[in-house]
mmCIF file of N, CA and C in Angstrom:
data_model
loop_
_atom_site.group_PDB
_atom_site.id
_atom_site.type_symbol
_atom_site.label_atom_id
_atom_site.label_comp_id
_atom_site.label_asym_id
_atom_site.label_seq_id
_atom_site.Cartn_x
_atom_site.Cartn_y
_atom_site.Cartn_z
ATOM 1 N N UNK A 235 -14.337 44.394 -8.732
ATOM 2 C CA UNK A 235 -14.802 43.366 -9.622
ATOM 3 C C UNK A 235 -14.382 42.014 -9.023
ATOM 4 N N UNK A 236 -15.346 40.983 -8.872
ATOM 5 C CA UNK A 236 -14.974 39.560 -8.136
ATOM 6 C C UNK A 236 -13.848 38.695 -9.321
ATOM 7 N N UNK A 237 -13.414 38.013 -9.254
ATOM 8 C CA UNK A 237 -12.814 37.562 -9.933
ATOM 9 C C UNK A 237 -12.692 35.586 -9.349
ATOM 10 N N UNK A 238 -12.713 34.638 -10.474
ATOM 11 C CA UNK A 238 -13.468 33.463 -10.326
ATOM 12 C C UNK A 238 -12.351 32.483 -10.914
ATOM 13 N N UNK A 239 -12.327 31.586 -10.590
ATOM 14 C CA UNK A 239 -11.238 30.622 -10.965
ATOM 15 C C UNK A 239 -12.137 29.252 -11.311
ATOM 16 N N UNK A 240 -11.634 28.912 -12.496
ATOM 17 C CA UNK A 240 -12.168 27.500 -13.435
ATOM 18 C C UNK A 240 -11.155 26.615 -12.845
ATOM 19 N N UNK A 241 -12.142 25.573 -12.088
ATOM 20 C CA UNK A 241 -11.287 24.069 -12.467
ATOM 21 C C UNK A 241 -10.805 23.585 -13.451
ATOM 22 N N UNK A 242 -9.486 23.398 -13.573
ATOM 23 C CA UNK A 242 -9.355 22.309 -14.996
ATOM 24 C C UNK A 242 -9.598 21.594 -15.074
ATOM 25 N N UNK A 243 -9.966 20.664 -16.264
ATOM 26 C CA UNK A 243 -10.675 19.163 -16.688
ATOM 27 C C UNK A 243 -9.223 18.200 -16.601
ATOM 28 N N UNK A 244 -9.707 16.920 -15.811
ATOM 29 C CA UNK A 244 -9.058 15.982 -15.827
ATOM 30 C C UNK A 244 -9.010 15.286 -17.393
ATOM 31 N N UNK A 245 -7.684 14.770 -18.040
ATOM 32 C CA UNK A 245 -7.760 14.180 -19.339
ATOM 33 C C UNK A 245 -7.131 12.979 -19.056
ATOM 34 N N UNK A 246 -7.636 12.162 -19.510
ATOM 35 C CA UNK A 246 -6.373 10.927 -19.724
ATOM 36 C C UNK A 246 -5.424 11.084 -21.069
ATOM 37 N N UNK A 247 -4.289 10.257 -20.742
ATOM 38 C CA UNK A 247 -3.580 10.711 -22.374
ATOM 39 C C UNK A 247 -2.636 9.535 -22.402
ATOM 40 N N UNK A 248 -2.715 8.773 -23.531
ATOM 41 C CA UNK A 248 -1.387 7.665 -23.196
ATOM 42 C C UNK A 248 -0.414 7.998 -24.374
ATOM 43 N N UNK A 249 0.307 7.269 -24.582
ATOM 44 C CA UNK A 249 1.481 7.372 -25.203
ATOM 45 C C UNK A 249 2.044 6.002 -26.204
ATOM 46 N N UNK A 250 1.654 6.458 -27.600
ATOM 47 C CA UNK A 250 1.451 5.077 -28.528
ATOM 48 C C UNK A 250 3.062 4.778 -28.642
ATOM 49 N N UNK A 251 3.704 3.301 -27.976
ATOM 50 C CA UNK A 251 4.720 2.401 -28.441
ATOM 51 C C UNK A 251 5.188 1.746 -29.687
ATOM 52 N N UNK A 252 5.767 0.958 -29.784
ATOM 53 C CA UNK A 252 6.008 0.036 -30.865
ATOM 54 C C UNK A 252 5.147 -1.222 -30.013
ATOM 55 N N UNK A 253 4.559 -1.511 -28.740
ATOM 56 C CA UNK A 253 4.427 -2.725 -28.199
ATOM 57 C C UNK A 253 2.945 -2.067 -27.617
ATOM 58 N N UNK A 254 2.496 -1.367 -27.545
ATOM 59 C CA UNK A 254 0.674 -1.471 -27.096
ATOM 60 C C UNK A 254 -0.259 -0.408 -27.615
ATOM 61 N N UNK A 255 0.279 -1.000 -28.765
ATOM 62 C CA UNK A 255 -1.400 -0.797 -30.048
ATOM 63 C C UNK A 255 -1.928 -1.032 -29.560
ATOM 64 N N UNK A 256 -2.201 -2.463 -29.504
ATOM 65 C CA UNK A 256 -3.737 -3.355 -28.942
ATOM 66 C C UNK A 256 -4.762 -2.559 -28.425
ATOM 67 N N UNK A 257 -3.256 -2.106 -26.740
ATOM 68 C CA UNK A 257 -4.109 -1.371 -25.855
ATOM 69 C C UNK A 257 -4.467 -0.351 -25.781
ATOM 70 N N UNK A 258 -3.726 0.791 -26.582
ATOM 71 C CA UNK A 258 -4.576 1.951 -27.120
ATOM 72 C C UNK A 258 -5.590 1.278 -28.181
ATOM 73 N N UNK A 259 -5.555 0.743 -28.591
ATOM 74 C CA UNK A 259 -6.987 0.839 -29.852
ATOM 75 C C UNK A 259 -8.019 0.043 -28.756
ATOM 76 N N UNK A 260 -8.085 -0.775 -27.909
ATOM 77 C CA UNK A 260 -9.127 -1.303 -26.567
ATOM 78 C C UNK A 260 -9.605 -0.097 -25.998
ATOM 79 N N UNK A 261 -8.452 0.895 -25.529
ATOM 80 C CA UNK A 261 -8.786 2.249 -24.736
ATOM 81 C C UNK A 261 -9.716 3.036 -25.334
ATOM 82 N N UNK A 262 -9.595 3.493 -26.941
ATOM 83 C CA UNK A 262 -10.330 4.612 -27.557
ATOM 84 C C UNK A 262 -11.673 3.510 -27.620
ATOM 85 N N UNK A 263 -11.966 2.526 -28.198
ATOM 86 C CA UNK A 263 -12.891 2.021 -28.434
ATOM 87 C C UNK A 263 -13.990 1.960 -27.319
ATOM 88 N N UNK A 264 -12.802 1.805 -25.994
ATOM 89 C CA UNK A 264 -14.086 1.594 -24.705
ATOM 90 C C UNK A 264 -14.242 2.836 -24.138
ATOM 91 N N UNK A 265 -13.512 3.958 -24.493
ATOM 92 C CA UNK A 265 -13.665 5.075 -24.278
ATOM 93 C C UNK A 265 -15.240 5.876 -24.748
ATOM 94 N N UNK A 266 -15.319 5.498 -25.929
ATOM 95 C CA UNK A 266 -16.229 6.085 -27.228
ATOM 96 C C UNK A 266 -16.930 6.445 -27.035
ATOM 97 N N UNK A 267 -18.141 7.652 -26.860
ATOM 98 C CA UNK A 267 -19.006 7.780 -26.640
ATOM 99 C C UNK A 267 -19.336 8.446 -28.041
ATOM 100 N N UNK A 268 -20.584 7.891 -28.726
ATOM 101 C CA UNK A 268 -21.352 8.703 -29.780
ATOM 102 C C UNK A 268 -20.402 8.216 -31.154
ATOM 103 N N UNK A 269 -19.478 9.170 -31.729
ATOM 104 C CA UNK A 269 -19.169 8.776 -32.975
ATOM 105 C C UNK A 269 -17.894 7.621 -32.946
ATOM 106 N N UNK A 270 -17.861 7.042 -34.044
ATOM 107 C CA UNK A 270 -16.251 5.890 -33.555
ATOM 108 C C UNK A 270 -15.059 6.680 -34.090
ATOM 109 N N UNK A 271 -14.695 7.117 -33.017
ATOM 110 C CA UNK A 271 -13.088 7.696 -33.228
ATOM 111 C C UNK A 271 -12.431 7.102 -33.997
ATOM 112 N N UNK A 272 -11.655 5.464 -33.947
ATOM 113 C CA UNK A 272 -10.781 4.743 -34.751
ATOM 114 C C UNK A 272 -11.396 4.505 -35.474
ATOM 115 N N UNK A 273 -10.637 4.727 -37.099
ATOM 116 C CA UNK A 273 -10.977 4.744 -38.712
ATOM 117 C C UNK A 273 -10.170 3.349 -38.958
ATOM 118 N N UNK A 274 -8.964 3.311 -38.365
ATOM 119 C CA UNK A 274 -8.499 1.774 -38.647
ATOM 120 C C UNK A 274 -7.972 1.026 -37.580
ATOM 121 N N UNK A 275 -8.710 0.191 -37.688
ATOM 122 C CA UNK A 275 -8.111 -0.850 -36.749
ATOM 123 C C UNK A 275 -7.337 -2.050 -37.015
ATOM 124 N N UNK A 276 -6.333 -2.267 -36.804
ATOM 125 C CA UNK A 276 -5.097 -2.829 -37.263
ATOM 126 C C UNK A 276 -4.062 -3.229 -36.216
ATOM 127 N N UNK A 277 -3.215 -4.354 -36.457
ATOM 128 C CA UNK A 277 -1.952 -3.891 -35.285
ATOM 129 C C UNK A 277 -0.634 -3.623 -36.264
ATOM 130 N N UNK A 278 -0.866 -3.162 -37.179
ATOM 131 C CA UNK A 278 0.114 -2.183 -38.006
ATOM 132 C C UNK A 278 -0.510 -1.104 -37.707
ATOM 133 N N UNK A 279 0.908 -0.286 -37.685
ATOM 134 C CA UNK A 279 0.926 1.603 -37.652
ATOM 135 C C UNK A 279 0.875 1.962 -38.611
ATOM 136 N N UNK A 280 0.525 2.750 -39.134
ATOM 137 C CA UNK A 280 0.111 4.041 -37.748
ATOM 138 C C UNK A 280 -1.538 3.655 -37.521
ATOM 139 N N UNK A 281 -2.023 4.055 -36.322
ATOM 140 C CA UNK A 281 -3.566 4.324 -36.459
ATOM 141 C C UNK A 281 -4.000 5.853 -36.892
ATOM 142 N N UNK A 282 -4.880 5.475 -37.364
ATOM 143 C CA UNK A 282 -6.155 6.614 -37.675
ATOM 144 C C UNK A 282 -7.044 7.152 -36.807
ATOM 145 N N UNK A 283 -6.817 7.967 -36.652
ATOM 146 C CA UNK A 283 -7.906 8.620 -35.355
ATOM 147 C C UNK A 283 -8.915 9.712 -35.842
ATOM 148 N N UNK A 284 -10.218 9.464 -35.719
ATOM 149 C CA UNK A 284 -10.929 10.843 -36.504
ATOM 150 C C UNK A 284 -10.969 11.945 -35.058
ATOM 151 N N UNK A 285 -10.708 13.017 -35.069
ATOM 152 C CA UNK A 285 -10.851 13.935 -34.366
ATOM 153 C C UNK A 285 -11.945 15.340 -34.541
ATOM 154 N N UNK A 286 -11.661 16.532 -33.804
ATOM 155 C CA UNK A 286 -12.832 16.957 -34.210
ATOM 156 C C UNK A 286 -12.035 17.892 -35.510
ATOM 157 N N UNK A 287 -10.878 17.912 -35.626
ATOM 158 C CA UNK A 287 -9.808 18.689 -36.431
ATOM 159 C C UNK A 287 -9.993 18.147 -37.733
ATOM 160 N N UNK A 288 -10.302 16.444 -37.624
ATOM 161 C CA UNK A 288 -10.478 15.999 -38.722
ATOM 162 C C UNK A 288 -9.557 14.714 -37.934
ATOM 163 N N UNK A 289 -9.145 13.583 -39.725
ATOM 164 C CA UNK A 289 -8.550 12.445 -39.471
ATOM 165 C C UNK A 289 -7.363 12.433 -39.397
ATOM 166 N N UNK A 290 -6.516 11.954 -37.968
ATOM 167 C CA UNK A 290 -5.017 12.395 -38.008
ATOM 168 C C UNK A 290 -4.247 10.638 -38.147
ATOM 169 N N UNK A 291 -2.958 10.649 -38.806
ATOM 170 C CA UNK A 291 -2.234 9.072 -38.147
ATOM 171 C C UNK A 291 -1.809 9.769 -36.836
ATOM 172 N N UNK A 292 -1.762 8.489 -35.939
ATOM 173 C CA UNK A 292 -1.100 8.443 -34.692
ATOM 174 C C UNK A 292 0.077 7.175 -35.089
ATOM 175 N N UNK A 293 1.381 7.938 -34.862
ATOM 176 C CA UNK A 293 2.374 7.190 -35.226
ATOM 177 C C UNK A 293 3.538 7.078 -33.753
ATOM 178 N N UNK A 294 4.488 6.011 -34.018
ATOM 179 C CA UNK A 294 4.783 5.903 -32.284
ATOM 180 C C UNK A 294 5.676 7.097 -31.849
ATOM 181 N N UNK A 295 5.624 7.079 -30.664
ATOM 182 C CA UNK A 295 5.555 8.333 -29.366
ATOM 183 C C UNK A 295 4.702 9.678 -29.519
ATOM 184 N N UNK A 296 3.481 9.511 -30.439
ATOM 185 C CA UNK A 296 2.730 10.326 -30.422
ATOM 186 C C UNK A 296 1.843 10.430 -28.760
ATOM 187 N N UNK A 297 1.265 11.110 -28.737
ATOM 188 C CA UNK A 297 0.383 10.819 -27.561
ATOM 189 C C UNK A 297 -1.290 11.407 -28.214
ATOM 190 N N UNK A 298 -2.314 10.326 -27.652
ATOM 191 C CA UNK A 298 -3.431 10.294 -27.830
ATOM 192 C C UNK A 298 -3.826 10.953 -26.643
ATOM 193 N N UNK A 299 -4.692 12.194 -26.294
ATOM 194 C CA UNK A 299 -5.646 12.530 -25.419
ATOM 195 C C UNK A 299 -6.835 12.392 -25.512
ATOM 196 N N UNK A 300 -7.554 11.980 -24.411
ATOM 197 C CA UNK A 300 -8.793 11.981 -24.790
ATOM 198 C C UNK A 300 -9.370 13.052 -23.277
ATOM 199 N N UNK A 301 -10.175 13.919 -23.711
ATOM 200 C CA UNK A 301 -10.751 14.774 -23.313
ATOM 201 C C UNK A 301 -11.605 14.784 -22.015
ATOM 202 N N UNK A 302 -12.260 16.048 -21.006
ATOM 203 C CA UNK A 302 -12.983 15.737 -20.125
ATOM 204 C C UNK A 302 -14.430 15.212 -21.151
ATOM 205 N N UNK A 303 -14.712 16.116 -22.085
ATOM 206 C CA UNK A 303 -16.159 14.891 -22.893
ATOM 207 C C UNK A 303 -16.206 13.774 -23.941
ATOM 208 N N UNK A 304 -14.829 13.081 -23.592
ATOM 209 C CA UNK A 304 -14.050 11.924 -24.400
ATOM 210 C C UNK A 304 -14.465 12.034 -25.246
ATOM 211 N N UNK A 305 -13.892 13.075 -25.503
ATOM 212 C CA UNK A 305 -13.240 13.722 -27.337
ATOM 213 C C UNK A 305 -11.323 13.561 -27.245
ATOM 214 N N UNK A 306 -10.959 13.051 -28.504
ATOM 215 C CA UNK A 306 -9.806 12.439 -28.304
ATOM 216 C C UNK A 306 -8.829 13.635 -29.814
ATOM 217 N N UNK A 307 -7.370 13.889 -29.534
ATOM 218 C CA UNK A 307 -6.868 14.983 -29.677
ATOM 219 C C UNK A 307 -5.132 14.182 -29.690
ATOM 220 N N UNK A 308 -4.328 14.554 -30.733
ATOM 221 C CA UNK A 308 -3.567 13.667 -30.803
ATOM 222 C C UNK A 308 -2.122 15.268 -30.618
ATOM 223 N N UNK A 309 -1.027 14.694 -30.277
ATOM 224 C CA UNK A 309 -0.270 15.464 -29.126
ATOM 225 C C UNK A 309 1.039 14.850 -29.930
ATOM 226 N N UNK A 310 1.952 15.498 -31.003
ATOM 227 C CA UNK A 310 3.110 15.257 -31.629
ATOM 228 C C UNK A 310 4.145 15.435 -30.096
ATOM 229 N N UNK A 311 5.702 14.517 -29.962
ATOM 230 C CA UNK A 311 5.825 14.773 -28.798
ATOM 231 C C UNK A 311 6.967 15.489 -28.821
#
């Protein structure tokens, strides 16, 4: 029997601070393809992220992934 090996998908994933909201909420937004991920946009925490799990807070040292079909997936640390 042959046996076949899958590439894994490259993800990006950052890591929400007390100091770059901004730039995660710039990232998911320019990320976006199709539905809008961020439910709130704010530079108070936590953010809101809709996922495909549903709507999660991202609160700090969480980590945000976003996917090989930038679908985004939130990572308690």
């Amino acid at each position: 029997m042959p046996f076949f090996q899958q590439q894994p998908d490259f993800i990006e994933a950052r890591q929400l601070t007390d100091n770059n909201s901004s730039e995660i909420m710039d990232w998911i937004i320019a990320s976006s393809v199709g539905e809008y991920p961020l439910l709130m946009r704010s530079a108070l925490l936590p953010l809101v992220i809709r996922t495909h799990e549903g709507d999660h807070e991202v609160t700090v040292r969480d980590w945000i992934i976003k996917g090989a079909k930038s679908e985004f997936k939130i990572c308690k640390p």
